[in-house]
PDB file of C-alpha atoms in Angstrom:
ATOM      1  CA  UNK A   1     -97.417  18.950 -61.000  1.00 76.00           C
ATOM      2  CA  UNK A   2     -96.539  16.080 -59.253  1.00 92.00           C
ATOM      3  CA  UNK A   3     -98.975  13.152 -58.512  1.00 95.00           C
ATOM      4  CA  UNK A   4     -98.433  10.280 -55.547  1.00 97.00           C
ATOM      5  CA  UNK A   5    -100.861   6.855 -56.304  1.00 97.00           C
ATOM      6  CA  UNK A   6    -101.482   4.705 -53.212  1.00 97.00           C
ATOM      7  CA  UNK A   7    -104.040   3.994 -50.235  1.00 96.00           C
ATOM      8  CA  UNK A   8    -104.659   6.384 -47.131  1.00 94.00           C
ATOM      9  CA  UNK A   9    -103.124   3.958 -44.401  1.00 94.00           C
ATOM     10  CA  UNK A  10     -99.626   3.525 -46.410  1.00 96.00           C
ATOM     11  CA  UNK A  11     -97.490   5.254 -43.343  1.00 97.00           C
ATOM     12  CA  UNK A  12     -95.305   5.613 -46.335  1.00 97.00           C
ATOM     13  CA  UNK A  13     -97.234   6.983 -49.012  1.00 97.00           C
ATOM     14  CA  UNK A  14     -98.416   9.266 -46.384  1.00 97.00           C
ATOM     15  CA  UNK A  15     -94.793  10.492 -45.199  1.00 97.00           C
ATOM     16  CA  UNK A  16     -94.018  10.984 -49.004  1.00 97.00           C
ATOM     17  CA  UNK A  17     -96.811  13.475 -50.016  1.00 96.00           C
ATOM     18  CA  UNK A  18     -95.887  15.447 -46.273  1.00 95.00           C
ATOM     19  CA  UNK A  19     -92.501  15.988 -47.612  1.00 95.00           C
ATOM     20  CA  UNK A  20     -93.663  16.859 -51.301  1.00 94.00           C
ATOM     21  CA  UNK A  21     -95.812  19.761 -49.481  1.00 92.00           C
ATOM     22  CA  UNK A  22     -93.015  20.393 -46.897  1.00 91.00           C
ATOM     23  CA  UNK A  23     -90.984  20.626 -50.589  1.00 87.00           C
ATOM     24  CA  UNK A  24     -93.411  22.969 -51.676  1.00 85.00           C
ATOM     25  CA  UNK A  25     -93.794  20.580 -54.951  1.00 84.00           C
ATOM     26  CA  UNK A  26     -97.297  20.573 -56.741  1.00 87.00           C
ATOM     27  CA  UNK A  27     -98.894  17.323 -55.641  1.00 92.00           C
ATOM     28  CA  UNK A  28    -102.281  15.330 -56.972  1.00 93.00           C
ATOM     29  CA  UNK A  29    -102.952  12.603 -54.361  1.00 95.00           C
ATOM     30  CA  UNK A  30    -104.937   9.163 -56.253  1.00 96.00           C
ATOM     31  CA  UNK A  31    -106.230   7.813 -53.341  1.00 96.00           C
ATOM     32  CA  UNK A  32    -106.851   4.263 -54.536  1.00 97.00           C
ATOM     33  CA  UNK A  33    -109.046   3.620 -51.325  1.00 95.00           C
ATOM     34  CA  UNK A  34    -111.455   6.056 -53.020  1.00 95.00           C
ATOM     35  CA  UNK A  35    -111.061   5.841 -56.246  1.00 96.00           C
ATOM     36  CA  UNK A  36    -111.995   2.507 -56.588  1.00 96.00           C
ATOM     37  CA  UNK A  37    -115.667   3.005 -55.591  1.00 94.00           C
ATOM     38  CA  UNK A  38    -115.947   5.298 -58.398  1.00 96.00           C
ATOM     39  CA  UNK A  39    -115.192   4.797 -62.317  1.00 96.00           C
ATOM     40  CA  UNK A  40    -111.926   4.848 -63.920  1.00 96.00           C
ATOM     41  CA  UNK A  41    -110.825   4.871 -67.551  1.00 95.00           C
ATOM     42  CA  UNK A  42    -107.690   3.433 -68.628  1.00 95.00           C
ATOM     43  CA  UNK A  43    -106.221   3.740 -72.263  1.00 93.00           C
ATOM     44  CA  UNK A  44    -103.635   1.829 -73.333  1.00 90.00           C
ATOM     45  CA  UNK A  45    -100.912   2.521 -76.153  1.00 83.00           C
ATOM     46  CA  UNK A  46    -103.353   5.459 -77.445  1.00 73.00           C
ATOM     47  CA  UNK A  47    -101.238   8.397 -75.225  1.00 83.00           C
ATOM     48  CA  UNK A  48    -104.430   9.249 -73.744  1.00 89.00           C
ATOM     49  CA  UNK A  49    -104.553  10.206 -69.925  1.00 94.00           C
ATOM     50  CA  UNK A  50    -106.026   7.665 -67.705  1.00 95.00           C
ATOM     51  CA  UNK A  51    -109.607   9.332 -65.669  1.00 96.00           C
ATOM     52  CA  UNK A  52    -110.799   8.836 -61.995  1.00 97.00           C
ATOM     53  CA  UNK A  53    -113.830  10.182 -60.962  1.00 97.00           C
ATOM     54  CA  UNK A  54    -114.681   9.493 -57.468  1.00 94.00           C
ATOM     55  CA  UNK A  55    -116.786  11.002 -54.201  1.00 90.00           C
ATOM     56  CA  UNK A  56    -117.124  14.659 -56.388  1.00 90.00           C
ATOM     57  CA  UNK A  57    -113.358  14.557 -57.420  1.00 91.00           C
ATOM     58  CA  UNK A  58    -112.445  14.160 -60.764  1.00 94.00           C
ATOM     59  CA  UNK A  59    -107.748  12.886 -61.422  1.00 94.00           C
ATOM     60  CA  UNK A  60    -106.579  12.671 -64.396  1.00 95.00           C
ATOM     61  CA  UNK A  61    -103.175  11.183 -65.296  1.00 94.00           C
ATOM     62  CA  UNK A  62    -101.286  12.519 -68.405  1.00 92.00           C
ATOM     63  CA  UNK A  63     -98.871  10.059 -70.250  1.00 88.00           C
ATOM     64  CA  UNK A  64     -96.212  12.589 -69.249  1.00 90.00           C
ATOM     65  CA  UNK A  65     -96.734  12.994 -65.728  1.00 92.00           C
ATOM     66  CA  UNK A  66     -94.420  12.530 -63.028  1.00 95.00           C
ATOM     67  CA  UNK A  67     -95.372   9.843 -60.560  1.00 96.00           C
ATOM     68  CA  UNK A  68     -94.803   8.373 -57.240  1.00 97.00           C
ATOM     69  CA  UNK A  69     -96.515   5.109 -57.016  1.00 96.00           C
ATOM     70  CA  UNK A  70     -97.192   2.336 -53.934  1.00 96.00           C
ATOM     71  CA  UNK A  71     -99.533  -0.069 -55.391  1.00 95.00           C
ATOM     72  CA  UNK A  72    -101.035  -1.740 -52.835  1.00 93.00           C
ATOM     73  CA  UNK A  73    -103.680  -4.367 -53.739  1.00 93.00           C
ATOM     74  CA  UNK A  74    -106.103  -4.725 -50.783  1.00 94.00           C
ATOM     75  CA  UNK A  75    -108.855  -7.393 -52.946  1.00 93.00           C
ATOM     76  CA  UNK A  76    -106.769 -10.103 -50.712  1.00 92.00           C
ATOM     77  CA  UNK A  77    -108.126  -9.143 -46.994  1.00 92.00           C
ATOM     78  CA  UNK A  78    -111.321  -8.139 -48.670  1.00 92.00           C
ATOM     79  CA  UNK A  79    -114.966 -10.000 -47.537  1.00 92.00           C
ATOM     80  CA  UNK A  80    -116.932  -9.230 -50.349  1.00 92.00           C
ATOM     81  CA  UNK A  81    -116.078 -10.507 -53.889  1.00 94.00           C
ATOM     82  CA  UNK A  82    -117.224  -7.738 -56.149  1.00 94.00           C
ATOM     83  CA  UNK A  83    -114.949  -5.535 -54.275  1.00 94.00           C
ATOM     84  CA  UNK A  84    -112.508  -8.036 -54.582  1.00 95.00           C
ATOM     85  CA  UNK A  85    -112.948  -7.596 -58.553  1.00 96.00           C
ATOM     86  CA  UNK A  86    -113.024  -4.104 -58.598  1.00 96.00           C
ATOM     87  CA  UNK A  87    -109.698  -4.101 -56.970  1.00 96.00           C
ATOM     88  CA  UNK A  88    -107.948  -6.391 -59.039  1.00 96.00           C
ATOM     89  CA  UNK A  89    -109.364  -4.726 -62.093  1.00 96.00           C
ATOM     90  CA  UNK A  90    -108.050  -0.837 -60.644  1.00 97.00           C
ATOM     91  CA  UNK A  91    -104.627  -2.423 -59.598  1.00 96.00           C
ATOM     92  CA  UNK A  92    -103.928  -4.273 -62.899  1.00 95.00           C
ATOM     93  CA  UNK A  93    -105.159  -1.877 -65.448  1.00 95.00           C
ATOM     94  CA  UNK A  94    -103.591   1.092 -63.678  1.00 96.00           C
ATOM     95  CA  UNK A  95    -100.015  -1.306 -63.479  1.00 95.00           C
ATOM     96  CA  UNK A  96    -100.452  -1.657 -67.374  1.00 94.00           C
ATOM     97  CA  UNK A  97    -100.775   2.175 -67.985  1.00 94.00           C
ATOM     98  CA  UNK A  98     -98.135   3.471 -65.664  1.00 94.00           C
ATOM     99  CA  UNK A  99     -95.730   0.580 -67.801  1.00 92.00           C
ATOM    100  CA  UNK A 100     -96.752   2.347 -70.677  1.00 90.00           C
ATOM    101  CA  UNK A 101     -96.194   6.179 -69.416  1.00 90.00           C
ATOM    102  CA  UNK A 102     -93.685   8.180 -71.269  1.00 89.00           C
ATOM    103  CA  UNK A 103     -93.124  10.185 -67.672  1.00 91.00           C
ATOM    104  CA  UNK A 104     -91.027   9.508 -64.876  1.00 94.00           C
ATOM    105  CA  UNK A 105     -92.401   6.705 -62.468  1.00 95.00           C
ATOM    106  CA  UNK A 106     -91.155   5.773 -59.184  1.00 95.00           C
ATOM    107  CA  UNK A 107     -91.016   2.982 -59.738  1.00 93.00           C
ATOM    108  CA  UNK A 108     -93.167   0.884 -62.520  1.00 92.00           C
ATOM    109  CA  UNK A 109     -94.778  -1.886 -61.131  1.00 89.00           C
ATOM    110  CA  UNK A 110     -93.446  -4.451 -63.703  1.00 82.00           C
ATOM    111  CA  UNK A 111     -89.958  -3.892 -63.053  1.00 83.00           C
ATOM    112  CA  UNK A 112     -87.715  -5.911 -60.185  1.00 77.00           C
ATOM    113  CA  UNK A 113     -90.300  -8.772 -59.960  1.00 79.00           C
ATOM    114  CA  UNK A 114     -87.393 -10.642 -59.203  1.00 84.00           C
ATOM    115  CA  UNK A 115     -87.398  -9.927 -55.701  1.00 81.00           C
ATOM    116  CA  UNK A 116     -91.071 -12.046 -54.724  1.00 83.00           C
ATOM    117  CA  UNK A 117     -89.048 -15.033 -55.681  1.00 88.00           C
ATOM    118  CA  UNK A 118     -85.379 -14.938 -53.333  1.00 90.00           C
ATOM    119  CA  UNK A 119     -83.513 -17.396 -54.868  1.00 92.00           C
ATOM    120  CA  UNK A 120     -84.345 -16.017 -58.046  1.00 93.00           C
ATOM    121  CA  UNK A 121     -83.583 -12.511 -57.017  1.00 94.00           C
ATOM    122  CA  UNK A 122     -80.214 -13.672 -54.986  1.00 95.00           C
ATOM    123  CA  UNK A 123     -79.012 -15.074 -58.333  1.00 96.00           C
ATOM    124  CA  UNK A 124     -79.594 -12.072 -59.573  1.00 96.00           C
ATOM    125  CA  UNK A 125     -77.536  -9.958 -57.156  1.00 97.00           C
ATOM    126  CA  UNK A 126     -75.094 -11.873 -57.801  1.00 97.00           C
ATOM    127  CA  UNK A 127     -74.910 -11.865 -61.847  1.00 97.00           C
ATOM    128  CA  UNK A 128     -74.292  -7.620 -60.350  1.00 97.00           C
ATOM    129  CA  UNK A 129     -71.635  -8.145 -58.935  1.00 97.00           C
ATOM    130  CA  UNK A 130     -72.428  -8.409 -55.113  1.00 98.00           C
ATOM    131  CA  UNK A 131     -71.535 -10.582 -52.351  1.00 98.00           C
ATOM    132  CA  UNK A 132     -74.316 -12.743 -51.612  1.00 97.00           C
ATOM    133  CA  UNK A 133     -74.349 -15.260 -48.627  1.00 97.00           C
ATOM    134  CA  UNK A 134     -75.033 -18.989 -49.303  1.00 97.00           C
ATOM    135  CA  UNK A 135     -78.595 -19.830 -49.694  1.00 96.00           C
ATOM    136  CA  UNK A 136     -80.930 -23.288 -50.131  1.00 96.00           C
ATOM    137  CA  UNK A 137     -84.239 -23.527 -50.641  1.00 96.00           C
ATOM    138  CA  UNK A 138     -86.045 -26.584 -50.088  1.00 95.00           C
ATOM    139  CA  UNK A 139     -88.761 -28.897 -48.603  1.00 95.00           C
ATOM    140  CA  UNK A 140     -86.402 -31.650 -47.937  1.00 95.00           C
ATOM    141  CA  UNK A 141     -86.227 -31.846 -43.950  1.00 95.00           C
ATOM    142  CA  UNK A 142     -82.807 -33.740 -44.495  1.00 95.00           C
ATOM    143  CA  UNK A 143     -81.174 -30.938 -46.562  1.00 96.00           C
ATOM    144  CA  UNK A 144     -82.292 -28.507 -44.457  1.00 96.00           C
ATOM    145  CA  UNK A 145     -80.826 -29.896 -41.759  1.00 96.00           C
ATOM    146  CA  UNK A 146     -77.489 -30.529 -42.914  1.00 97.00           C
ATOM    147  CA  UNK A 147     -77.396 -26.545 -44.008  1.00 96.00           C
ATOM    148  CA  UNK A 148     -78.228 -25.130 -40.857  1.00 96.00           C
ATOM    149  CA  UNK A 149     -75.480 -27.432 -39.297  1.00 96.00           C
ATOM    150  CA  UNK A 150     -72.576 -26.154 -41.554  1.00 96.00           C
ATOM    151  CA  UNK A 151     -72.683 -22.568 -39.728  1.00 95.00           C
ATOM    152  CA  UNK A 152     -74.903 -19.685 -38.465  1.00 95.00           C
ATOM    153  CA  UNK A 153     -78.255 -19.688 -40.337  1.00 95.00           C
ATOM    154  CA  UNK A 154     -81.390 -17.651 -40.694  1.00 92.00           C
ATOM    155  CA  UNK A 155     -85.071 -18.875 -42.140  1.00 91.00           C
ATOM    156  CA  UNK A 156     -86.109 -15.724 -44.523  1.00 89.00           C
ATOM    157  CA  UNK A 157     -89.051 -15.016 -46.619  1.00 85.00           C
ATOM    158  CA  UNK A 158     -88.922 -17.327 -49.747  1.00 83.00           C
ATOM    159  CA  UNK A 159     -91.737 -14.228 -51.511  1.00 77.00           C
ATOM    160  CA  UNK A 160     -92.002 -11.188 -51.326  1.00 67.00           C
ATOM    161  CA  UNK A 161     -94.421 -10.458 -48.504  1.00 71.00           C
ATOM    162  CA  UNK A 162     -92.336  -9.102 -45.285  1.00 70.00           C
ATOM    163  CA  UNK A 163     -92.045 -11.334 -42.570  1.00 73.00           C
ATOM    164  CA  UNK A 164     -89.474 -10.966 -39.688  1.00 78.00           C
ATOM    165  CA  UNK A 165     -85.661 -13.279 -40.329  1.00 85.00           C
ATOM    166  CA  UNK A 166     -84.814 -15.961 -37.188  1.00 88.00           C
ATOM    167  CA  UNK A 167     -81.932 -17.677 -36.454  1.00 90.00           C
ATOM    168  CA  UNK A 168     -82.447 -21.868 -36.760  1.00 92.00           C
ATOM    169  CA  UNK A 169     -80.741 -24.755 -35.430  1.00 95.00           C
ATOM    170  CA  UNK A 170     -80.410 -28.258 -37.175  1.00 96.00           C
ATOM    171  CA  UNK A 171     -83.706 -29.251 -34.434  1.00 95.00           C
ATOM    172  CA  UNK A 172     -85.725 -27.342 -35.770  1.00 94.00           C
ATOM    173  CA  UNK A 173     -86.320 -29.411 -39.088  1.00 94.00           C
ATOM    174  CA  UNK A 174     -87.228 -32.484 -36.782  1.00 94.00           C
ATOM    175  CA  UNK A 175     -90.514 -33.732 -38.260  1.00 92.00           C
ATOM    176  CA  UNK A 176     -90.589 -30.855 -40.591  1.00 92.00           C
ATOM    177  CA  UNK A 177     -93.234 -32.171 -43.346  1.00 91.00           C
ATOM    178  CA  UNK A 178     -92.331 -31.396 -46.942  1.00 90.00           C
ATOM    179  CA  UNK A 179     -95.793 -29.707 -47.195  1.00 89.00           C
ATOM    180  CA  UNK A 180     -94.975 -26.978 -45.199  1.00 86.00           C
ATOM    181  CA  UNK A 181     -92.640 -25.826 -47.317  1.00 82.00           C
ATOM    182  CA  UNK A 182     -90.447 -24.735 -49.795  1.00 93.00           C
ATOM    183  CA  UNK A 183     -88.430 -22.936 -46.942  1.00 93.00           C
ATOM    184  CA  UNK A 184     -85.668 -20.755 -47.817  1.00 94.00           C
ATOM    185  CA  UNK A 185     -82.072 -20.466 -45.590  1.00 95.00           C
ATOM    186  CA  UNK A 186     -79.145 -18.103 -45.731  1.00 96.00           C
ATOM    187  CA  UNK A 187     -76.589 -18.212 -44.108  1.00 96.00           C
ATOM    188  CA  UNK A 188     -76.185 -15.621 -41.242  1.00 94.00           C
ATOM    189  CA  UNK A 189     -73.058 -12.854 -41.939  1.00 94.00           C
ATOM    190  CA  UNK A 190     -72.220 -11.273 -38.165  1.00 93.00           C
ATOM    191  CA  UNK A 191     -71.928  -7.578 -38.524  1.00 93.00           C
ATOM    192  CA  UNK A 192     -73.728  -4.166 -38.759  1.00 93.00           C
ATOM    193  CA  UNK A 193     -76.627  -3.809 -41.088  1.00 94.00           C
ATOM    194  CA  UNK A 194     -76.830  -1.306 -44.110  1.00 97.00           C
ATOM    195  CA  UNK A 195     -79.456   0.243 -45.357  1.00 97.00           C
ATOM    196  CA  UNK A 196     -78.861   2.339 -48.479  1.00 98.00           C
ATOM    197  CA  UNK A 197     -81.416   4.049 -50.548  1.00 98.00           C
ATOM    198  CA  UNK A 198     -81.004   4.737 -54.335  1.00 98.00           C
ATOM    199  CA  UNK A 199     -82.895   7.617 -56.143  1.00 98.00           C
ATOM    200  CA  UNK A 200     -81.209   7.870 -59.687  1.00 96.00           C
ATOM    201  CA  UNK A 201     -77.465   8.713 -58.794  1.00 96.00           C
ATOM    202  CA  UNK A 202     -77.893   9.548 -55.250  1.00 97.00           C
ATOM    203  CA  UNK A 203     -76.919   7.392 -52.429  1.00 98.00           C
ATOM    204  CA  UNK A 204     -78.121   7.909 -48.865  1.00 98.00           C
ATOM    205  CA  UNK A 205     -76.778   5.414 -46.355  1.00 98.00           C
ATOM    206  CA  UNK A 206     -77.861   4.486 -42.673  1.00 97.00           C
ATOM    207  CA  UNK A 207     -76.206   1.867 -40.272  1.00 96.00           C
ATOM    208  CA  UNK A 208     -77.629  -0.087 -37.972  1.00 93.00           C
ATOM    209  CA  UNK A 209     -76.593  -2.040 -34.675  1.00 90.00           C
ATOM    210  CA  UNK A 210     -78.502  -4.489 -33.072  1.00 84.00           C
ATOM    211  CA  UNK A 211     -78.419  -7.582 -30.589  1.00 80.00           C
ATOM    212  CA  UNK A 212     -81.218  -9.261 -32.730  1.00 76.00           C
ATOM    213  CA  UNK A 213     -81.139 -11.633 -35.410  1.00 78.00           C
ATOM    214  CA  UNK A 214     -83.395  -8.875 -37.420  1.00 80.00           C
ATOM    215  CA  UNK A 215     -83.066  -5.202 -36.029  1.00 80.00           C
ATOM    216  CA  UNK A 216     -86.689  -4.546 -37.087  1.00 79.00           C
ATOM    217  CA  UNK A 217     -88.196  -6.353 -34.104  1.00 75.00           C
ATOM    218  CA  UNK A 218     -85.840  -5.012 -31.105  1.00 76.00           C
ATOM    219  CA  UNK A 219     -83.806  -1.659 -30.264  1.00 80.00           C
ATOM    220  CA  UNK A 220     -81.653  -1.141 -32.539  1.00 85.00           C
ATOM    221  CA  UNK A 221     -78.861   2.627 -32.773  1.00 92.00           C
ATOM    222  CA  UNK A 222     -78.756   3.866 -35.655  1.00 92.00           C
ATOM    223  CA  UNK A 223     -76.248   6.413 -37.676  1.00 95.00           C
ATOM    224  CA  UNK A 224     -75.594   8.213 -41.009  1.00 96.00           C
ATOM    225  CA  UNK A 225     -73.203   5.967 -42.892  1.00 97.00           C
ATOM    226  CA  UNK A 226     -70.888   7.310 -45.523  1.00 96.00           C
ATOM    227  CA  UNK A 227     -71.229   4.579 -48.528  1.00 97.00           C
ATOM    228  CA  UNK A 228     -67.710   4.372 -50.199  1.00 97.00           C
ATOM    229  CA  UNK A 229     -67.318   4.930 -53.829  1.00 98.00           C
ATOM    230  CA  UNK A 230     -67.179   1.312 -55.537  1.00 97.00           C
ATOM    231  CA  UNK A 231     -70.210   0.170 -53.583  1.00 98.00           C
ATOM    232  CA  UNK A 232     -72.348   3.503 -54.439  1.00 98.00           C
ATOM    233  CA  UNK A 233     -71.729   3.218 -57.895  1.00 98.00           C
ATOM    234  CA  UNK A 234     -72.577  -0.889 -58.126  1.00 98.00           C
ATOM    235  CA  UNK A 235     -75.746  -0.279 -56.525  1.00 98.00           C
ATOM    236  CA  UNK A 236     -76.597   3.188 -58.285  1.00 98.00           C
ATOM    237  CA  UNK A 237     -75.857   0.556 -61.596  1.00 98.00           C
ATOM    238  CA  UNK A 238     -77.658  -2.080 -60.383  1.00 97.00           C
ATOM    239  CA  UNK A 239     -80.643  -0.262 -59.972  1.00 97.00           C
ATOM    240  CA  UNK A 240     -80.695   1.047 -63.032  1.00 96.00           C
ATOM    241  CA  UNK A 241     -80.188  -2.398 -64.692  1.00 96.00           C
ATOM    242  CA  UNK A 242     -83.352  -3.336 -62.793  1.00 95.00           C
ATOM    243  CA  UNK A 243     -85.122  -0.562 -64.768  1.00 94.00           C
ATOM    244  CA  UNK A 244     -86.155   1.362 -61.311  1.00 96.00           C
ATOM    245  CA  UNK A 245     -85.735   4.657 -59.828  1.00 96.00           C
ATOM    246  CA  UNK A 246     -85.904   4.127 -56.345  1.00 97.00           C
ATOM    247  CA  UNK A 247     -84.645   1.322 -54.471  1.00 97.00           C
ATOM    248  CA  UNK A 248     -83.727  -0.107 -50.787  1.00 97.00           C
ATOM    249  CA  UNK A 249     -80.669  -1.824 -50.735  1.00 97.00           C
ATOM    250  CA  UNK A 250     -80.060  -3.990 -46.924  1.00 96.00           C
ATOM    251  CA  UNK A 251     -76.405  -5.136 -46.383  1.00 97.00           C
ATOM    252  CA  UNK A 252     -74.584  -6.746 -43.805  1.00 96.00           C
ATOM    253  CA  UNK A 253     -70.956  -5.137 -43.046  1.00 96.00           C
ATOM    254  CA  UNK A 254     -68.518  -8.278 -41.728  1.00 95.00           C
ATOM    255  CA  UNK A 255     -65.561  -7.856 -39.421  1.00 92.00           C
ATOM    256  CA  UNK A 256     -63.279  -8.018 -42.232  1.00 95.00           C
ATOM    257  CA  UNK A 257     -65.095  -4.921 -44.093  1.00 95.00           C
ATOM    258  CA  UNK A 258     -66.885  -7.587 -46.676  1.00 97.00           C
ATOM    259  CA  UNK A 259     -70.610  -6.068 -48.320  1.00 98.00           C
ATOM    260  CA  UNK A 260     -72.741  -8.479 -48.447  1.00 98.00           C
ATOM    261  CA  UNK A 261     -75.728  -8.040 -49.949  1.00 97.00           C
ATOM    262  CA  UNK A 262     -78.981  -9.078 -48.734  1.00 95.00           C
ATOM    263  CA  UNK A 263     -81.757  -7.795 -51.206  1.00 94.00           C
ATOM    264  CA  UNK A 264     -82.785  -5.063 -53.110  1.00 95.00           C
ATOM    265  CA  UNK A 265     -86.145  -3.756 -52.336  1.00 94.00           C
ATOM    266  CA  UNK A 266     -88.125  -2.085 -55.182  1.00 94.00           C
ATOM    267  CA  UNK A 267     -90.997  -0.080 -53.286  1.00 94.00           C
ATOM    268  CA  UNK A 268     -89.395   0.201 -49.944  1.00 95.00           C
ATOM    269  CA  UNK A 269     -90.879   1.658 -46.772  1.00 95.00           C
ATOM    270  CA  UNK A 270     -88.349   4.739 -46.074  1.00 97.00           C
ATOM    271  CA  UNK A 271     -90.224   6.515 -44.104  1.00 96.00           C
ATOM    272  CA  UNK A 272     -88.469   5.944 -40.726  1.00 95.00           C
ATOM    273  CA  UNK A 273     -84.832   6.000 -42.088  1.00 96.00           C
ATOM    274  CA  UNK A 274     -85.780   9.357 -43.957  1.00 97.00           C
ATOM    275  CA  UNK A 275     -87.048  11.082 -40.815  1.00 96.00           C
ATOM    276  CA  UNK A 276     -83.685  10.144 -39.457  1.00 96.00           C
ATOM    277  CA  UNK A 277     -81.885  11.363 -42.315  1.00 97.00           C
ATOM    278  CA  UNK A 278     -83.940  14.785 -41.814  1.00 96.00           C
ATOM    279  CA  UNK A 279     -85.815  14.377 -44.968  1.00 97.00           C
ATOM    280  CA  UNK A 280     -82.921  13.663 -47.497  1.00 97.00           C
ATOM    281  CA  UNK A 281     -84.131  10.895 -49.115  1.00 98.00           C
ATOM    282  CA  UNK A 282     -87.540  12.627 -50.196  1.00 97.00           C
ATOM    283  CA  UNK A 283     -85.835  15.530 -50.957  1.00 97.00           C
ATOM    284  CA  UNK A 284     -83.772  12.973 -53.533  1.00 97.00           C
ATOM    285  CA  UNK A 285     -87.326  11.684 -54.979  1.00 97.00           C
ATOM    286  CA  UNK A 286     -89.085  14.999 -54.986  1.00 96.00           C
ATOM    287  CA  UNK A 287     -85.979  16.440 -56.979  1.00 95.00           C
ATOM    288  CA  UNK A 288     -85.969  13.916 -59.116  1.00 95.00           C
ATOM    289  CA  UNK A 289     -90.123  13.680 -59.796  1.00 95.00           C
ATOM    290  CA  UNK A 290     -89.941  17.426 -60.817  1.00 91.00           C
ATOM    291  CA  UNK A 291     -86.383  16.758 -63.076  1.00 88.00           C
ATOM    292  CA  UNK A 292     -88.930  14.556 -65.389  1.00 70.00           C
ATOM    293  CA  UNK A 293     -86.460  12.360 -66.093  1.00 65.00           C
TER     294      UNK A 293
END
């Protein structure tokens, strides 16, 4: 038995317990949505399963289990400050007990925190072994400047939380106030994105062409993309070293056949680049939930 942990409106979480069933794979769904208006019971270092008893339903979670997890904390857009609590309480607790699971876990929440800080997880890409395009992060307006007047530049994310990637000019840090900041530029690598998921040793890869600066906000063609050797076996490696399961690689492919790699994503959103792949990548993640290791 398989069990998926996550809210209702995850288009993702969703897509992955349609494919377990479409898999034919034993599947317990934790709604967190639901479960946290009811009463939970979380034991840690005793081996004991963790309890959810909610709306007439009653989960429970053996140390041993196999789990696909998208923890998604929703106490932030919440009004009302005991739900608030209640949601912090479910998403921590049930964070510290899937750390502490002797079963398979795709992927534990304390592993790859890296990547909600970019330079921090850019150094880290690059301690792997990957190509990683020049970077500053700042709140000086004068820096800032200068960088995105040696060459092509994008503004990115400097956490975590998605946001879309824009090309900027030297102008636009005219009367940029430090408070406003840190802000975080890379420099821009021309060429075909990569996207290449990771589930244990398998590698499925997907290339994208686009006219924008970030193919996620215009038409973009997409195709199967054959990942050579060397860079299937880095990032199969690399993923490994971060301690996860699963994981989203995005690369940019140069004229002159250079990787580069952008980020490594440790609870990506795979749903649309698995319906194009005609399910392979959940096929990967079912196969290996029910492997149990």
């Amino acid at each position: 038995m398989l069990t998926a942990i996550g809210i209702d409106s995850d288009p993702t979480l969703v897509h992955f317990v349609q494919a377990a069933l479409n898999e034919r794979a034993g599947l317990t769904l934790l709604n967190l949505r639901a479960a946290v208006e009811g009463e939970w019971r979380l034991p840690l270092g005793s081996g004991e399963p963790a309890e959810f008893t909610f709306g007439g339903e009653h989960v429970s979670l053996a140390p041993g289990d196999a789990i696909y997890c998208r923890l998604i904390d929703l106490s932030p857009v919440l009004p009302e400050r005991e739900t608030r609590r209640r949601w912090r309480s479910l998403i921590g607790g049930l964070a510290a007990w899937l750390e502490q699971s002797e079963g398979v876990v795709v992927n534990r929440p304390g592993h790859a925190a890296d990547n909600s800080a970019k330079p921090l997880h850019e150094a880290w890409l690059r301690q792997q072994g990957f190509a990683v395009p020049a970077s500053l992060t700042s709140s000086n307006a004068t820096l800032l400047a200068a960088f995105a007047g040696d060459g092509p530049t994008i503004v990115k994310s400097v956490q975590g939380i998605r946001a879309d990637t824009r090309a900027v000019t030297p102008a636009d840090f005219t009367g940029f106030v430090a408070a406003r900041g840190p802000v975080h530029l890379q420099r821009r690598v021309i060429g075909r994105d990569l996207r290449l998921h990771v589930v244990g040793n398998e590698v499925h890869g997907e290339s994208i062409e686009s006219d924008a600066v970030d193919y996620r906000t215009a038409s973009a063609r997409f195709r199967r993309f054959e990942v050579p050797a060397d860079l299937a076996d880095l990032t199969v490696r690399a993923t490994r070293a971060a301690g996860l399961i699963f994981a989203g690689w995005d690369f940019k492919l140069d004229d002159e056949g250079r990787f580069w790699c952008l980020e490594a994503n440790p609870m990506p959103g795979y749903d649309g680049y698995d319906t194009r792949a005609n399910g392979a990548i959940s096929r990967s993640l079912v196969e290996r939930l029910k492997s149990r290791r």
